[in-house]
Short mmCIF file of C-alpha atoms in Angstrom, two decimals:
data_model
loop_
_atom_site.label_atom_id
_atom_site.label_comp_id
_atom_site.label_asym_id
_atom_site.label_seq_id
_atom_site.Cartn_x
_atom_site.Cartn_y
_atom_site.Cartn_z
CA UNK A 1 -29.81 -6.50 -13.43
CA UNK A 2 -29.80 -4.45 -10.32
CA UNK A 3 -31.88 -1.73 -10.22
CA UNK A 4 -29.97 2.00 -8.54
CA UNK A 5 -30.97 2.11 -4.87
CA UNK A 6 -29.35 5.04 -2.48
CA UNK A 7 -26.80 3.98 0.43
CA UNK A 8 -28.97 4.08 3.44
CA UNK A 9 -28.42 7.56 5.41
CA UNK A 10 -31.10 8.83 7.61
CA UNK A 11 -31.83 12.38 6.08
CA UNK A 12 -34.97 14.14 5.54
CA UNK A 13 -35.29 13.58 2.16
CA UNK A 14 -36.30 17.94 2.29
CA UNK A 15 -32.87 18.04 2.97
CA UNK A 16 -31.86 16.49 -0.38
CA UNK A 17 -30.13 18.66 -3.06
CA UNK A 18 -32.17 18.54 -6.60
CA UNK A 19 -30.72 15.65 -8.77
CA UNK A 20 -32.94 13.91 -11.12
CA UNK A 21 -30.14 11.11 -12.66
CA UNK A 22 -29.04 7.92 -10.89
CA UNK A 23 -26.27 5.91 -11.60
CA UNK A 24 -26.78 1.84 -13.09
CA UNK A 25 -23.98 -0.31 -13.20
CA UNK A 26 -24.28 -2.97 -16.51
CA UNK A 27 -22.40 -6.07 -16.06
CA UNK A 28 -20.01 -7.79 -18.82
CA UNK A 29 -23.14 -10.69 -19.79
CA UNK A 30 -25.95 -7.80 -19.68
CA UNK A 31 -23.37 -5.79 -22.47
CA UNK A 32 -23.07 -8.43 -24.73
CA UNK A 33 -26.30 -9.23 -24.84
CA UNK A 34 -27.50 -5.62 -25.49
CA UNK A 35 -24.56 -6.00 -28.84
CA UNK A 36 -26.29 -9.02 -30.14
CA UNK A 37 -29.50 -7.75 -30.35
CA UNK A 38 -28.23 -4.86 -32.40
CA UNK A 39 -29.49 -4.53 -35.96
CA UNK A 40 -27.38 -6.64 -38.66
CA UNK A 41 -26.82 -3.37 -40.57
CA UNK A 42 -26.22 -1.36 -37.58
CA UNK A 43 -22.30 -0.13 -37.15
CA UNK A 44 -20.92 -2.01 -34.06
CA UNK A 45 -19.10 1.13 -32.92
CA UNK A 46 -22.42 3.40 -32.84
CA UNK A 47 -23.64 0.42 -30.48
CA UNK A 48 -20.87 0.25 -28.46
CA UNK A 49 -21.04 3.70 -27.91
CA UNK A 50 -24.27 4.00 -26.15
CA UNK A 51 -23.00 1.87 -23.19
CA UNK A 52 -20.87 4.23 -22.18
CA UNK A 53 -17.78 2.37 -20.42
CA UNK A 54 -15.43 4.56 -17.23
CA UNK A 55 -11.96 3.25 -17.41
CA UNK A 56 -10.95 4.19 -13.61
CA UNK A 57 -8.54 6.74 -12.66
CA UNK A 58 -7.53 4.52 -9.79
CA UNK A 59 -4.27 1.86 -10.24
CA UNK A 60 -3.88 0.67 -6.88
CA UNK A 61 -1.01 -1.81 -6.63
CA UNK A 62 -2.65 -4.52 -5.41
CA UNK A 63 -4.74 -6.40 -7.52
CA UNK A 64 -8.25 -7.77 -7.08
CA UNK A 65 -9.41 -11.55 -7.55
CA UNK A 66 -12.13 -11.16 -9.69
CA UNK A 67 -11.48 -7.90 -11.79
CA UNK A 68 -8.32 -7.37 -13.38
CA UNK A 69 -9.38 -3.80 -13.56
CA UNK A 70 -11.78 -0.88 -11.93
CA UNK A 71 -13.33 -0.16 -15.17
CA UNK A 72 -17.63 -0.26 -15.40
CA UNK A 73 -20.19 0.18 -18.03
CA UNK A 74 -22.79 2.02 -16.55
CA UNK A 75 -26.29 3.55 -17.49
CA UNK A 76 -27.87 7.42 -16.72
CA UNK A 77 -31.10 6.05 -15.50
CA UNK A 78 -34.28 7.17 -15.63
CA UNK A 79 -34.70 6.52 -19.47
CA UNK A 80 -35.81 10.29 -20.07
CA UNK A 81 -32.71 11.32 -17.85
CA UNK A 82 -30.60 9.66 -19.65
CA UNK A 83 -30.83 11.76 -23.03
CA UNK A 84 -31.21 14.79 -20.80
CA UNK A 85 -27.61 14.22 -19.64
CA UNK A 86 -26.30 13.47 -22.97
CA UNK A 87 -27.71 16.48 -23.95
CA UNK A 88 -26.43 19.14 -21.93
CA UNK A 89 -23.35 20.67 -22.42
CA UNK A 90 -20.09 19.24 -21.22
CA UNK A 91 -17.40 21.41 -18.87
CA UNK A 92 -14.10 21.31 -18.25
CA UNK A 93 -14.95 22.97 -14.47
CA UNK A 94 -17.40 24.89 -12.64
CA UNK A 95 -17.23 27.78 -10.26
CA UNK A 96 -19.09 27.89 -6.82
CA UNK A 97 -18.82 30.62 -4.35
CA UNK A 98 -15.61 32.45 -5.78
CA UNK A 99 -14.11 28.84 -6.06
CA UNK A 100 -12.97 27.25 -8.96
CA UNK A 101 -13.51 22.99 -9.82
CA UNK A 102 -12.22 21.12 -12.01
CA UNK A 103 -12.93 17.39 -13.59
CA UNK A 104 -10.49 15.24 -12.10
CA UNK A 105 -10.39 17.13 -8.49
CA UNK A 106 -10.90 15.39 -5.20
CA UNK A 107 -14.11 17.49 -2.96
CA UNK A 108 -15.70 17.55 0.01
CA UNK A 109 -19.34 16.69 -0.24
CA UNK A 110 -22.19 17.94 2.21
CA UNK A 111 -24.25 15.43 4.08
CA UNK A 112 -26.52 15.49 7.18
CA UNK A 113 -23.68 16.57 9.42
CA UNK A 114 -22.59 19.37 7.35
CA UNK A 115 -26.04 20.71 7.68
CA UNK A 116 -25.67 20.49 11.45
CA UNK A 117 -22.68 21.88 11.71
CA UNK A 118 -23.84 24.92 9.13
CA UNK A 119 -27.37 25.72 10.84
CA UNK A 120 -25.13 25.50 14.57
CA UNK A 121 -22.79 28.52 12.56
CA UNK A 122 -19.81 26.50 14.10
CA UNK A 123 -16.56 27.16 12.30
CA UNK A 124 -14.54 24.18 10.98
CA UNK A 125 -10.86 25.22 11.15
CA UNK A 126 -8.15 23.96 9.29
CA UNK A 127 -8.87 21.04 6.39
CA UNK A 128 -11.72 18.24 7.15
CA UNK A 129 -10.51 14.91 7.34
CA UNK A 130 -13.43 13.29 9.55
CA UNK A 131 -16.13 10.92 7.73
CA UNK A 132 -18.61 12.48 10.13
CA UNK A 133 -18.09 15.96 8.38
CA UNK A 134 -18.10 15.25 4.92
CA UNK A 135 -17.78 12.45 2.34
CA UNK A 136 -14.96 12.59 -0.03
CA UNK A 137 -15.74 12.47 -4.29
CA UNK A 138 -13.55 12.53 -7.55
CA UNK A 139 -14.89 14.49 -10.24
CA UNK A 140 -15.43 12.58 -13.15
CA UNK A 141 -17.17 14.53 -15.53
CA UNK A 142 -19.22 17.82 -15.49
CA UNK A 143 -22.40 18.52 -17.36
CA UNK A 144 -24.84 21.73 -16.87
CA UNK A 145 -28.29 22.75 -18.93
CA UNK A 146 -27.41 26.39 -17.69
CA UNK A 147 -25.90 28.13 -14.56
CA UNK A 148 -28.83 26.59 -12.12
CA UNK A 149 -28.64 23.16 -13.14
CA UNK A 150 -24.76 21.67 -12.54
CA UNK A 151 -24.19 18.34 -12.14
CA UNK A 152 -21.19 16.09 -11.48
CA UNK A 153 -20.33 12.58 -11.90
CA UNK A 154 -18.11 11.22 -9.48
CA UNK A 155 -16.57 8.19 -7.98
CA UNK A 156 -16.83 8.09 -4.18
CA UNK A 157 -13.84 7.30 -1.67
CA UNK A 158 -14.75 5.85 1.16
CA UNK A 159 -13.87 6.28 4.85
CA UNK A 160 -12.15 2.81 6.24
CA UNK A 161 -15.47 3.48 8.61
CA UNK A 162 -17.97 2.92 6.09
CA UNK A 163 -16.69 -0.66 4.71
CA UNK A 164 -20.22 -2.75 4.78
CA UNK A 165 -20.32 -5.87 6.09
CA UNK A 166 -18.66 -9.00 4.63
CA UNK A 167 -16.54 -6.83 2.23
CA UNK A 168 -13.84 -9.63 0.91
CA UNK A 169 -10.45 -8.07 2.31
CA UNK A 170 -7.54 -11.20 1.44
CA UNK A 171 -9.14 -14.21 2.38
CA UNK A 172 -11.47 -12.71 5.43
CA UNK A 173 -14.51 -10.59 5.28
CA UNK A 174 -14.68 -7.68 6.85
CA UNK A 175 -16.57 -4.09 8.33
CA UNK A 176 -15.60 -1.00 9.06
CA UNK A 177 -11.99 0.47 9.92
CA UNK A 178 -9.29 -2.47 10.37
CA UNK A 179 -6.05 -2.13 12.00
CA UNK A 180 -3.82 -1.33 9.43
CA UNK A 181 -6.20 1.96 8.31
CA UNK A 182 -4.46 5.16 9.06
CA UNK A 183 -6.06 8.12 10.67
CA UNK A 184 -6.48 10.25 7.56
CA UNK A 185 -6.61 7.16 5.02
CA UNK A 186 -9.05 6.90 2.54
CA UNK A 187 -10.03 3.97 0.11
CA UNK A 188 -10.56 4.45 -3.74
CA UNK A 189 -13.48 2.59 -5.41
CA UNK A 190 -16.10 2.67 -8.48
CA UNK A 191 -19.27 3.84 -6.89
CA UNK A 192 -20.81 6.01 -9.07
CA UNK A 193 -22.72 8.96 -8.29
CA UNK A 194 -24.29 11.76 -10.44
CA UNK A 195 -24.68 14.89 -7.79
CA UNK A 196 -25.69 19.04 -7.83
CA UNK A 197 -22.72 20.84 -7.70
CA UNK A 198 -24.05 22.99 -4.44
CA UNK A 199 -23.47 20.46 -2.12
CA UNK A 200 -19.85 20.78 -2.94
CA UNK A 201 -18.34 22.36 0.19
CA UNK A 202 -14.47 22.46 -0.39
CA UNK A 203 -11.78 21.41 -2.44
CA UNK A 204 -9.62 17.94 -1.45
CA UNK A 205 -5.87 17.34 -1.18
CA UNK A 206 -5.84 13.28 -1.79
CA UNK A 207 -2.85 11.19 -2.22
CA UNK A 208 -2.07 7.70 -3.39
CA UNK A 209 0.86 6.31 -1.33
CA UNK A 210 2.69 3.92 -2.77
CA UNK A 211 6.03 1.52 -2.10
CA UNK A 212 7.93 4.13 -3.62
CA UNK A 213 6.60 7.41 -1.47
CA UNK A 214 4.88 5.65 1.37
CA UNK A 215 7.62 7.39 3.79
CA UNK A 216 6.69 10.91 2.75
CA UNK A 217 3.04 10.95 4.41
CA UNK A 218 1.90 14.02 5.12
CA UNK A 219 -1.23 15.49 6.93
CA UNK A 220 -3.74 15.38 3.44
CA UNK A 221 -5.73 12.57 2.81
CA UNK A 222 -4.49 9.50 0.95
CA UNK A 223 -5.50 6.39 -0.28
CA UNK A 224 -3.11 3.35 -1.43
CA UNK A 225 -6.29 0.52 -1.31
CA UNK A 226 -9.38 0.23 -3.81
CA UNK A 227 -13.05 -1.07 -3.12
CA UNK A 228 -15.02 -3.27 -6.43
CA UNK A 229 -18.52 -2.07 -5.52
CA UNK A 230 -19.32 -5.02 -8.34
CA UNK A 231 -17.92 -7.63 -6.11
CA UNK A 232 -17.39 -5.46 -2.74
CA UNK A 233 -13.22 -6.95 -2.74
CA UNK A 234 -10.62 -4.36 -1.55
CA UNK A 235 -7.59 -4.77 -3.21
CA UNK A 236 -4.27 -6.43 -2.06
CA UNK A 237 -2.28 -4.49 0.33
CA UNK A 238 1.16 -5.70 1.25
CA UNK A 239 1.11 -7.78 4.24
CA UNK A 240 4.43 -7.76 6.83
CA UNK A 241 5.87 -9.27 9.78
CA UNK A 242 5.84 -12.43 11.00
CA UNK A 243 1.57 -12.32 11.85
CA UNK A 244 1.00 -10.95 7.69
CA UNK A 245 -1.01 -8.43 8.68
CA UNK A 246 -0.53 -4.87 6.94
CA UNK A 247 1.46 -1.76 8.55
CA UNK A 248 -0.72 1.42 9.53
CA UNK A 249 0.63 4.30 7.95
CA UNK A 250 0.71 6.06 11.09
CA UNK A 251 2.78 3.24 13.06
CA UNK A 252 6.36 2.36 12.97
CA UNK A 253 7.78 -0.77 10.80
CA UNK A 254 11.25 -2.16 11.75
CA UNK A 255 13.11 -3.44 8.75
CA UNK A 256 15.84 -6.27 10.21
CA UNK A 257 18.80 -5.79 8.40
CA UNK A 258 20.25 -9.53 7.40
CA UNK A 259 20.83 -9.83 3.83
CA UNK A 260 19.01 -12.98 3.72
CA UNK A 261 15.88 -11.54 5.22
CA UNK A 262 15.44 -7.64 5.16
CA UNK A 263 11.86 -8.32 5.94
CA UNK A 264 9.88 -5.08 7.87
CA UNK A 265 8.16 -6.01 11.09
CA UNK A 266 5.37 -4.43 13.42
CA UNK A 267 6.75 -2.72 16.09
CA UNK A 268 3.64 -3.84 18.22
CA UNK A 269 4.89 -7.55 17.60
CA UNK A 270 8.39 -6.89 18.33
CA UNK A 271 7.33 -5.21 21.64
CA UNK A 272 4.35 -8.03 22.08
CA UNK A 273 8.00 -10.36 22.11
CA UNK A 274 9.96 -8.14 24.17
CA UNK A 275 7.46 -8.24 26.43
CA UNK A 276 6.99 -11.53 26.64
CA UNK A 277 9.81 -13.34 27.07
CA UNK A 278 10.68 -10.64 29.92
CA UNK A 279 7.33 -12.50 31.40
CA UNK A 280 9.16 -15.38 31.02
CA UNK A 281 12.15 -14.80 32.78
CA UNK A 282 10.91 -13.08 35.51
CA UNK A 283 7.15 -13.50 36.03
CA UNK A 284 5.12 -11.41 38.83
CA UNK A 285 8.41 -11.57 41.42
CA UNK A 286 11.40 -11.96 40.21
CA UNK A 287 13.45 -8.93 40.33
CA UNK A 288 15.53 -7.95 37.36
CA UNK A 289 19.04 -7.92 37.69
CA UNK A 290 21.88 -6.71 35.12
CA UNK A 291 24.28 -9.69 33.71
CA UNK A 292 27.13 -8.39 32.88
CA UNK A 293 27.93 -6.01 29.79
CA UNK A 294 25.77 -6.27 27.21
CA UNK A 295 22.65 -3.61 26.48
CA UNK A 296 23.91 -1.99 30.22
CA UNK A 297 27.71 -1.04 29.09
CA UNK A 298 25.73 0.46 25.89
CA UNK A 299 23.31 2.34 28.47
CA UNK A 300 26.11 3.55 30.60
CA UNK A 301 27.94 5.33 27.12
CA UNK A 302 30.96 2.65 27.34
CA UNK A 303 32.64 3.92 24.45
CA UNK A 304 34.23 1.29 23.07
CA UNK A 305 34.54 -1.26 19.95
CA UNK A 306 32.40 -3.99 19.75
CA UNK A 307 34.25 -7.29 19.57
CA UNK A 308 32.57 -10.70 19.66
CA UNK A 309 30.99 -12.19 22.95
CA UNK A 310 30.67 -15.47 24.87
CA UNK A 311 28.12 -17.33 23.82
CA UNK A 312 24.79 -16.92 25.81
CA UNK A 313 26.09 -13.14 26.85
CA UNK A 314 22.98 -11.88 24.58
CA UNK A 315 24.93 -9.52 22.58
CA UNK A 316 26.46 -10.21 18.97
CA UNK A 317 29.41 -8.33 17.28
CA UNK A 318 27.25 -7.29 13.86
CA UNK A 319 27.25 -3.80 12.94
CA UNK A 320 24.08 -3.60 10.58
CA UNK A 321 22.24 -0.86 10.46
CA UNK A 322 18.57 -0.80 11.64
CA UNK A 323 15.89 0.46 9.08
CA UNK A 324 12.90 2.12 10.43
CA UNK A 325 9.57 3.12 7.97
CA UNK A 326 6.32 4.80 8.48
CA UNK A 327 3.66 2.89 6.37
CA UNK A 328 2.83 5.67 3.56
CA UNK A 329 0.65 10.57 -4.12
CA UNK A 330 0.33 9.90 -8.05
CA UNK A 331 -2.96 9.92 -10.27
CA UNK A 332 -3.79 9.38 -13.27
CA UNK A 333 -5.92 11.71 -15.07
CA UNK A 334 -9.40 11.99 -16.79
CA UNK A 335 -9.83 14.94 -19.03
CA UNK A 336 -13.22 16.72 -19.95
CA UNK A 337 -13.83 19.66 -22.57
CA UNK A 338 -15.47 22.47 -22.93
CA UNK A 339 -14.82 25.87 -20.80
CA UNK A 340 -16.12 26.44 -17.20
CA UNK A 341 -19.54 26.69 -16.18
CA UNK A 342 -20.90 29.43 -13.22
CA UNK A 343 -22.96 27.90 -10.82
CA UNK A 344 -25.81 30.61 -9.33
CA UNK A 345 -26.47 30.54 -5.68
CA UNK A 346 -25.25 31.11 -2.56
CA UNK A 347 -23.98 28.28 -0.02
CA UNK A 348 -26.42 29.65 2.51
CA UNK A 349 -28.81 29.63 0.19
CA UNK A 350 -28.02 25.74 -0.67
CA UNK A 351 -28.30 24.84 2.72
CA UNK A 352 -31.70 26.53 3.56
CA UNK A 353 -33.07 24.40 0.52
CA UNK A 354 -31.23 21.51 1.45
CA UNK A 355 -28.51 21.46 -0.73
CA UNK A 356 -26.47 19.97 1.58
CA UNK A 357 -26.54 16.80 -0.28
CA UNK A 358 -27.18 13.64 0.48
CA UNK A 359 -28.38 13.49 -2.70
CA UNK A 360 -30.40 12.11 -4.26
CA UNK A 361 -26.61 13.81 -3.65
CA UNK A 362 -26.20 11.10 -1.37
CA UNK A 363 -24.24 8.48 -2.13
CA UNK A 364 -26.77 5.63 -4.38
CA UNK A 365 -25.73 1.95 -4.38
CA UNK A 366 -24.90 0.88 -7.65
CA UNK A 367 -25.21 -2.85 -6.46
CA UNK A 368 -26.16 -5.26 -4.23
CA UNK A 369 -25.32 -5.39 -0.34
CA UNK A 370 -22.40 -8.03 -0.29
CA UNK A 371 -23.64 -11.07 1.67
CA UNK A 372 -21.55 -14.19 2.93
CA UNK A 373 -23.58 -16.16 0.81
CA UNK A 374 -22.14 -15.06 -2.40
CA UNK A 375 -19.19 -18.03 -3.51
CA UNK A 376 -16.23 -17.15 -2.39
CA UNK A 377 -13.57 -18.89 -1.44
CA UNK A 378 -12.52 -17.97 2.38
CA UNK A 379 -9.20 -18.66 3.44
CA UNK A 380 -8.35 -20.08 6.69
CA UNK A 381 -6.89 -17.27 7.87
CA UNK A 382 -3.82 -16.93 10.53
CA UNK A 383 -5.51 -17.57 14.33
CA UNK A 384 -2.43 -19.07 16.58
CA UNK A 385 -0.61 -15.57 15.35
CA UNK A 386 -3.57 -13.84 16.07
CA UNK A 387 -4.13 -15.83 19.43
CA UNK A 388 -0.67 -14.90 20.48
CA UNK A 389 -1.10 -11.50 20.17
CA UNK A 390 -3.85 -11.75 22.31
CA UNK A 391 -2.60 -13.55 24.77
CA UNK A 392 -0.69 -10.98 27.46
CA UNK A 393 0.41 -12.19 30.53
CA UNK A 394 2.71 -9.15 31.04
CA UNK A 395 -0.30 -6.37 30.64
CA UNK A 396 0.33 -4.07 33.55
CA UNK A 397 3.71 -5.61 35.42
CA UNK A 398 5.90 -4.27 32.32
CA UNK A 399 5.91 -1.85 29.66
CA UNK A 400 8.47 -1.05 26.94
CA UNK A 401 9.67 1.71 24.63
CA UNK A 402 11.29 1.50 21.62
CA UNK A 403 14.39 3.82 21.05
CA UNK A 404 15.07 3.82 17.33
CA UNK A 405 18.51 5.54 17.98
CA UNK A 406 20.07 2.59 19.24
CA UNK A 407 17.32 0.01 18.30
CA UNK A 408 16.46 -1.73 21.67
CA UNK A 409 13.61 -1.38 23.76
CA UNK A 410 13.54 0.32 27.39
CA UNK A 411 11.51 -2.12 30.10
CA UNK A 412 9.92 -0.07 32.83
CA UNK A 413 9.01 -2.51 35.62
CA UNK A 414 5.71 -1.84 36.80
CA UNK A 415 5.30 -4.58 39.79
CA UNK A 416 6.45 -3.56 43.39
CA UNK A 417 9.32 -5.85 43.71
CA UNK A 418 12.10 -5.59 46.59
CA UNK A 419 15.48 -4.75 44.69
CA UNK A 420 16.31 -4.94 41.27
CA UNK A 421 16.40 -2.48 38.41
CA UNK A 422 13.36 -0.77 37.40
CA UNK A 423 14.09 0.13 34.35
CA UNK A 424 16.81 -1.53 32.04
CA UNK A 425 17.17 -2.01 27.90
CA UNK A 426 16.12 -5.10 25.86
CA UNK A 427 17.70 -6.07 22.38
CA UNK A 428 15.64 -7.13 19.80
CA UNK A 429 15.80 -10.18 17.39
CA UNK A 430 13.89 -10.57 14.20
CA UNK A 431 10.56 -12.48 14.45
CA UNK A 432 11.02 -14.40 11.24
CA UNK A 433 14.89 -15.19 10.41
CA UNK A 434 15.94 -14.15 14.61
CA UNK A 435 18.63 -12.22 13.47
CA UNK A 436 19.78 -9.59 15.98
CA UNK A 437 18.24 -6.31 15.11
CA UNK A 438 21.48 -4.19 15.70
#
């Protein structure tokens, strides 16, 4: 069994708010062993019920390899803590400087930076959103002895920044942000925390995006991938295009149109194609010259129908309409009891004493650091479509644009070349069935 040990944060421990539980996750084998030992006249229920077991409030589509669900047993640790937590009274919310919390509510949760920012009196406008600022914490459940002692149990989120290292994402590991991470994207997981309640600095706006809202993204935070702190896997996420990688949120995803394929693409690959086989044709002197009608009579406003072409004219007579999506809010809810507790003390007054939590408010590690040597099964992974991407001959002779109005992308030409046109359009064809994109 793992014994709690905090997240490494460099913090005066002064600076710590006052929280005598920690957080111990009990694995499946650990459980039933505890439930065999139990007296023969003992009632299996009672048992049961003193391994308290958090089903997760977090369905993210994608599923995990190991766990079918989120859901831990877990254990208030020390000992003597423990039946001090069962003891206290249970709350449905708390209030904290005129503001109002309830269980189930995303927060913003001091650390070190929060103190800096406090003691420098600089304001913070508008809603945080930065990992330096704050972390990010679902209330779970809320228990208080009396107005000075609150405490919370919470699941952390975590910023796409603070993914350890070898963290099992698909069939790689990984660290830290990845490509596909939005700017204001979190990730849901089942670390377990027990923190003061006056390191709370704010409420939270957080929303899961899913297949069916993931074009309605708005400036909150969201979160539409999970992190097993028991196995440190991040849950599927769909993977597009013709290099499987996920779409960013904040990015554009092209969706080609052919009935038999109506598969979404990266507009970075279609560009990185473009691009390329403009390279191609026309290297580092070559100027460009227009071939007859095509993209150019399209350019020019040539209002007419289109009708079908010559073969090799680059132009095809389809009409389909292009589909263009931004990578993308539902929860499910845990209830508490009991009416709302009134937490004493001032935030200035927190911060002074170091309420500012890191806590034993900061965020403990419920398990072990993940290391490569845990068996796994790594997958080979996709390299030549990673290697092509990489490989830009074109990187400052052209540039392109894409105009989703009329789906083609603009080429600037970059190299000083005699004659020519400098700037022209580009059609695009789908990277995986090469349908025109149209």
């Amino acid at each position: 069994m793992a014994a709690p040990r905090k997240r490494p944060r460099e913090v005066d421990e002064a600076s710590r708010a006052e929280c005598p539980f920690q957080i111990r996750l009990i694995d499946q084998k650990e459980r039933e062993l505890k439930k065999k030992r139990k007296r023969k006249d003992e009632d299996p229920e009672d048992a049961n019920a003193k391994i308290p077991v958090q089903l997760s409030p977090f369905a993210p589509t994608g599923k995990f390899k190991t766990h079918e669900t989120m859901d831990i047993a877990f254990a208030v640790e020390p000992q003597s803590a423990s039946k001090r937590w069962s003891d206290m009274t249970r709350y449905n919310s708390f209030v904290l400087n005129g503001s109002k919390y309830f269980s189930d509510n995303y927060i913003f949760v001091a650390n070190a930076s929060t103190i800096e920012r406090q003691k420098a009196g600089q304001p913070q406008p508008g809603p945080r959103t930065h990992s330096d600022d704050d972390w990010v914490a679902r209330i779970l459940e809320i228990r208080a002895s009396d107005e000075h002692h609150v405490y919370a149990r919470v699941y952390w989120m975590y910023w796409p920044d603070e993914l350890p290292p070898n963290t099992l994402d698909g069939k790689k590991y990984v660290s830290g942000r990845q490509p596909y991470h939005g700017q204001n994207e979190l990730i849901a997981s089942n670390h377990m925390d027990i923190i003061n309640v006056v390191s709370v600095t704010q409420q939270a706006t957080v929303n899961q995006v899913t297949d069916e809202n993931d074009d309605q993204i708005q400036q909150a935070l969201y979160w539409r991938q999970a992190l097993d702190v028991r196995t440190f896997e991040l849950s599927a996420v769909d993977r597009v295009c013709r290099c499987k990688e996920p779409g960013n949120p904040d990015k554009v995803l092209i969706g080609c149109p052919a009935e038999n394929c109506q598969k979404w693409l990266h507009e970075e690959c279609l560009k990185h194609d473009v691009l390329t086989r403009v390279f191609e044709e026309l290297g580092t002197d070559k100027p460009h010259k227009a071939t007859g009608a095509g993209v150019k009579e399209e350019k020019e406003e040539v209002k007419r129908p289109l009708s079908p072409v010559e073969p090799g004219s680059g132009t095809v007579a389809t009409e389909l309409p292009i589909q263009v999506k931004t990578d993308g809010e539902g929860e499910t809810e845990v209830k508490a009891t009991g009416d709302s507790v009134d937490v004493k003390g001032e935030r200035e007054v927190a911060v002074a004493e170091g309420s500012s939590a890191q806590a034993q408010n900061g965020r403990a590690s419920n398990t072990h650091t993940p290391s490569a040597e845990t068996p796994r099964k790594p997958g080979r992974g996709r390299k030549k479509a990673a290697d092509d991407l990489n490989h830009r001959p074109y990187e400052g002779l052209f540039e392109a644009t894409f105009q989703p109005d009329k789906d083609v992308f603009e080429i600037k030409d970059l190299r000083d070349v005699q004659g020519g046109d400098k700037t022209w359009l580009e059609e695009v064809d789908c990277l995986i069935c090469g349908s025109r994109i149209n």
